[in-house]
XYZ file of C-alpha atoms in Angstrom:
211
model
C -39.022 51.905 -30.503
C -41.746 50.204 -27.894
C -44.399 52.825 -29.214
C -43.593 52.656 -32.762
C -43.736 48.645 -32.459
C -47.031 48.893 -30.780
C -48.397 52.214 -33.392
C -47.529 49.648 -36.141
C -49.867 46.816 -35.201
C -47.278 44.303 -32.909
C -48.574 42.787 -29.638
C -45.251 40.347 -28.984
C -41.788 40.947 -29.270
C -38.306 38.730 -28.194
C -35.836 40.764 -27.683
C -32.629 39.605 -29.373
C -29.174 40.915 -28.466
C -26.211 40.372 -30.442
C -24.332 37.468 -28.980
C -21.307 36.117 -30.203
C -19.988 33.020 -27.591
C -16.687 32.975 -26.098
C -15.566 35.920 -28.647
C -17.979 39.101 -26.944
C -18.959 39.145 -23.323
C -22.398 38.954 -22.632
C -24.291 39.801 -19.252
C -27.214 37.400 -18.870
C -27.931 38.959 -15.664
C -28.223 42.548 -17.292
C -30.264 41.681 -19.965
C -32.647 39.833 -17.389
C -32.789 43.029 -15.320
C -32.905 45.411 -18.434
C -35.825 43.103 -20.068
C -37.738 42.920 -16.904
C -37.678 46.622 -16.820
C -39.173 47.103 -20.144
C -41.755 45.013 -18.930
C -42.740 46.482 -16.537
C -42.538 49.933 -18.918
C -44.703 48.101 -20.941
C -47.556 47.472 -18.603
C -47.026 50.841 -16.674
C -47.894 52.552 -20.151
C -50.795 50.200 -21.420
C -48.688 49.945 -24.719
C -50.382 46.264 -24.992
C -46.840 45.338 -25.671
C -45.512 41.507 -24.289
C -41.657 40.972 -24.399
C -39.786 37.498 -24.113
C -36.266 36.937 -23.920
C -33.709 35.519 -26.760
C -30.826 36.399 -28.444
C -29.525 36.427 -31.824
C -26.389 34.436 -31.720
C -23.509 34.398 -34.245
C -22.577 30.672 -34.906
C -18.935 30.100 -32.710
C -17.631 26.897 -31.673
C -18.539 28.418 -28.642
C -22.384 28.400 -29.521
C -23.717 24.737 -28.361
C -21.939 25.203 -24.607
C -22.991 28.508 -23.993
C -26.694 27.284 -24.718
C -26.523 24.265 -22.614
C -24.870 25.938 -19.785
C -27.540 28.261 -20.080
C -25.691 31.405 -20.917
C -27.583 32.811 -23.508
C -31.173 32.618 -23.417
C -32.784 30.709 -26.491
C -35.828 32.108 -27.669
C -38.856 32.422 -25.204
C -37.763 29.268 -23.126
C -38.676 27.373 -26.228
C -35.722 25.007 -28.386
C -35.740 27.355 -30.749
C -32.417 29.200 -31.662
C -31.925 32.265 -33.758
C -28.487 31.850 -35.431
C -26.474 33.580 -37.818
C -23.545 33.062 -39.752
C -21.540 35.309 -42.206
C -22.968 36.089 -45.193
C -20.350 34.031 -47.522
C -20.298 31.147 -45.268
C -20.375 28.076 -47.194
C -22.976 25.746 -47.456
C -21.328 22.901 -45.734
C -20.347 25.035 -42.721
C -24.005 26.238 -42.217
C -25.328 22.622 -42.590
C -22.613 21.411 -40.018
C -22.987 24.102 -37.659
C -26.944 23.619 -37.430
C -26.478 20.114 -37.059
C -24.338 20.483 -34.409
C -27.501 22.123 -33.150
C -29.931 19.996 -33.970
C -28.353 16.979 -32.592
C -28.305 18.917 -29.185
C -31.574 19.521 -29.142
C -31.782 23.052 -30.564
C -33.800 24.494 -33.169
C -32.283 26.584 -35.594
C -33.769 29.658 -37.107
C -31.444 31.140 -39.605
C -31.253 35.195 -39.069
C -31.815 37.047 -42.350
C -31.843 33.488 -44.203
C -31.775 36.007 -47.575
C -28.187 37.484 -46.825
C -26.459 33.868 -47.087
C -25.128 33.650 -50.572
C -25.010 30.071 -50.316
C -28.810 29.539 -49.993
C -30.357 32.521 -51.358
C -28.465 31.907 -54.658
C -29.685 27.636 -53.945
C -32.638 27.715 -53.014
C -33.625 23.864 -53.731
C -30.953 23.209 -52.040
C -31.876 25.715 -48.716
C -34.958 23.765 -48.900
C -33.630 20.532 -48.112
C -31.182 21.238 -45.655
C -34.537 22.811 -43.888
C -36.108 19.690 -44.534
C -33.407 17.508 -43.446
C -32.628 19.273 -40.079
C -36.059 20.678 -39.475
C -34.762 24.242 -39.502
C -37.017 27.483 -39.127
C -36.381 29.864 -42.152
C -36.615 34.260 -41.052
C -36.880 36.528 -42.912
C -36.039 40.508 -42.737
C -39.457 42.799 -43.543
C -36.843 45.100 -45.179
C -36.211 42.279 -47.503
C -39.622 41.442 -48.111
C -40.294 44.809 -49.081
C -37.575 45.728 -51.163
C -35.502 42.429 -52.250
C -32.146 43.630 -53.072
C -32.151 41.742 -57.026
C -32.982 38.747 -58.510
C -31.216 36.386 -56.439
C -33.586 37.343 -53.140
C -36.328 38.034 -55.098
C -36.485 34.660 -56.423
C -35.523 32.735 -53.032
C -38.834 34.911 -51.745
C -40.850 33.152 -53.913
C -39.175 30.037 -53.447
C -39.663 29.674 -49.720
C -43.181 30.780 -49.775
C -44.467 28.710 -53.105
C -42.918 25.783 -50.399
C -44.683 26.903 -47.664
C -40.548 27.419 -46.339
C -41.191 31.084 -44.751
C -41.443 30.621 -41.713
C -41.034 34.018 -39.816
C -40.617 37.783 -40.888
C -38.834 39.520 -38.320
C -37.978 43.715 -38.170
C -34.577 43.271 -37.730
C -35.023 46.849 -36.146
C -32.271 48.534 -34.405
C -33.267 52.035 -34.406
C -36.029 54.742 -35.439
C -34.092 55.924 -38.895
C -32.122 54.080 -40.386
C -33.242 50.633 -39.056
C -37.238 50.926 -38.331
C -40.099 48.637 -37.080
C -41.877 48.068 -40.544
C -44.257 45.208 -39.844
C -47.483 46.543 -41.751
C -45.247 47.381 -44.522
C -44.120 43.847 -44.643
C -47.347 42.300 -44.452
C -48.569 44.170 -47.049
C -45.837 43.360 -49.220
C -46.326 39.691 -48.627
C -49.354 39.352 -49.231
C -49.194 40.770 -52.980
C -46.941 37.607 -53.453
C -50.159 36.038 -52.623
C -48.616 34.515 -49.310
C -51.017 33.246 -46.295
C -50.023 36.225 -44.314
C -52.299 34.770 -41.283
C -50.782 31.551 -41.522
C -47.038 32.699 -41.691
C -47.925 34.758 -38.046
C -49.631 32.417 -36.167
C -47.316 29.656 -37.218
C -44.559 31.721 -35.813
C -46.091 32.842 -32.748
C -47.003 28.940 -31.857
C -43.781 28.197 -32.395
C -42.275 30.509 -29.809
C -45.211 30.719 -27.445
C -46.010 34.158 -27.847
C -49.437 33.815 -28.697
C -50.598 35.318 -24.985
């Protein structure tokens, strides 16, 4: 998955293991060791590749102690988050649970912000609760490629006409069914007439991955 990452134009990656506090266990110390391996893969094999640690945490009660007791890694360092919730989660759960966040410290980057029925199908009101909690908004290249229907279709537009996009992540878990498709996403964005340029570096300042 390194090489096809690299083959498909990416320089920076965070790695982001499912973690769901207090319900799954998770190793910190593995991951550290497995990441720092990868690393050092990386270099070995010239793939021009640079990893960072993170995680991609589903929302628990659980979620604000783990992260201050520095149990699960947010992303690159930074005060960024990525969280998710279920799909059907309300809207008044989300908005609780990333103020919980927020008040902590944290900043929130919803996970696949188009699966969450409660936004995708609001999107004026996704767009202030961003603008009220200062949340980061991702979004899955499979998504951008191929919105499944109106509803994410139109929440697309939404976020970018805003300027409300603020990352476009491969969500990729594997080489078939789940694949790095970057390029494809890029290209895809930019015939919606997005600032694909903008959208990138404004992520990568945001989690220091810029080199």
């Amino acid at each position: 998955m390194l090489r096809a990452a690299a083959a498909d134009g990416i320089h920076a990656i965070i790695t982001t293991p499912h973690v769901m506090p207090g319900i799954t266990p998770f190793n910190l110390a593995l991951y550290r060791e497995h990441l720092a391996a990868l690393q050092s893969w990386c270099l070995d094999q010239g793939q021009g590749l640079r990893l960072y640690p993170g995680a991609e945490i589903f929302y628990t009660p659980m979620t604000v102690q783990y992260l201050n007791e520095g149990r699960v890694p947010t992303m690159n360092g930074t005060a960024h988050v990525l969280v998710e919730f279920d799909p059907g989660e309300r809207y008044e759960q989300i908005r609780k649970a990333c103020g919980e966040l927020t008040a902590h410290g944290y900043i929130p980057i919803l996970a696949h912000t188009e699966r969450y029925t409660a936004l995708v199908r609001h999107p004026k009101a996704a767009l202030a609760l961003r603008e009220e909690l200062g949340l980061a908004y991702q979004i899955n290249c499979s998504t951008i490629i191929a919105p499944k229907g109106f509803w994410q279709q139109r929440f697309i537009k939404a976020l970018l006409k805003e300027g409300a996009l603020d990352m476009v992540a491969t969500d990729a878990h594997n080489m078939s069914t789940r694949p790095v498709r970057m390029k494809e996403a890029i290209a895809a964005l930019a015939r919606y007439g997005a600032d694909v340029n903008t959208i990138l570096q404004h992520a990568a300042e945001l989690l220091r991955t810029t080199g």
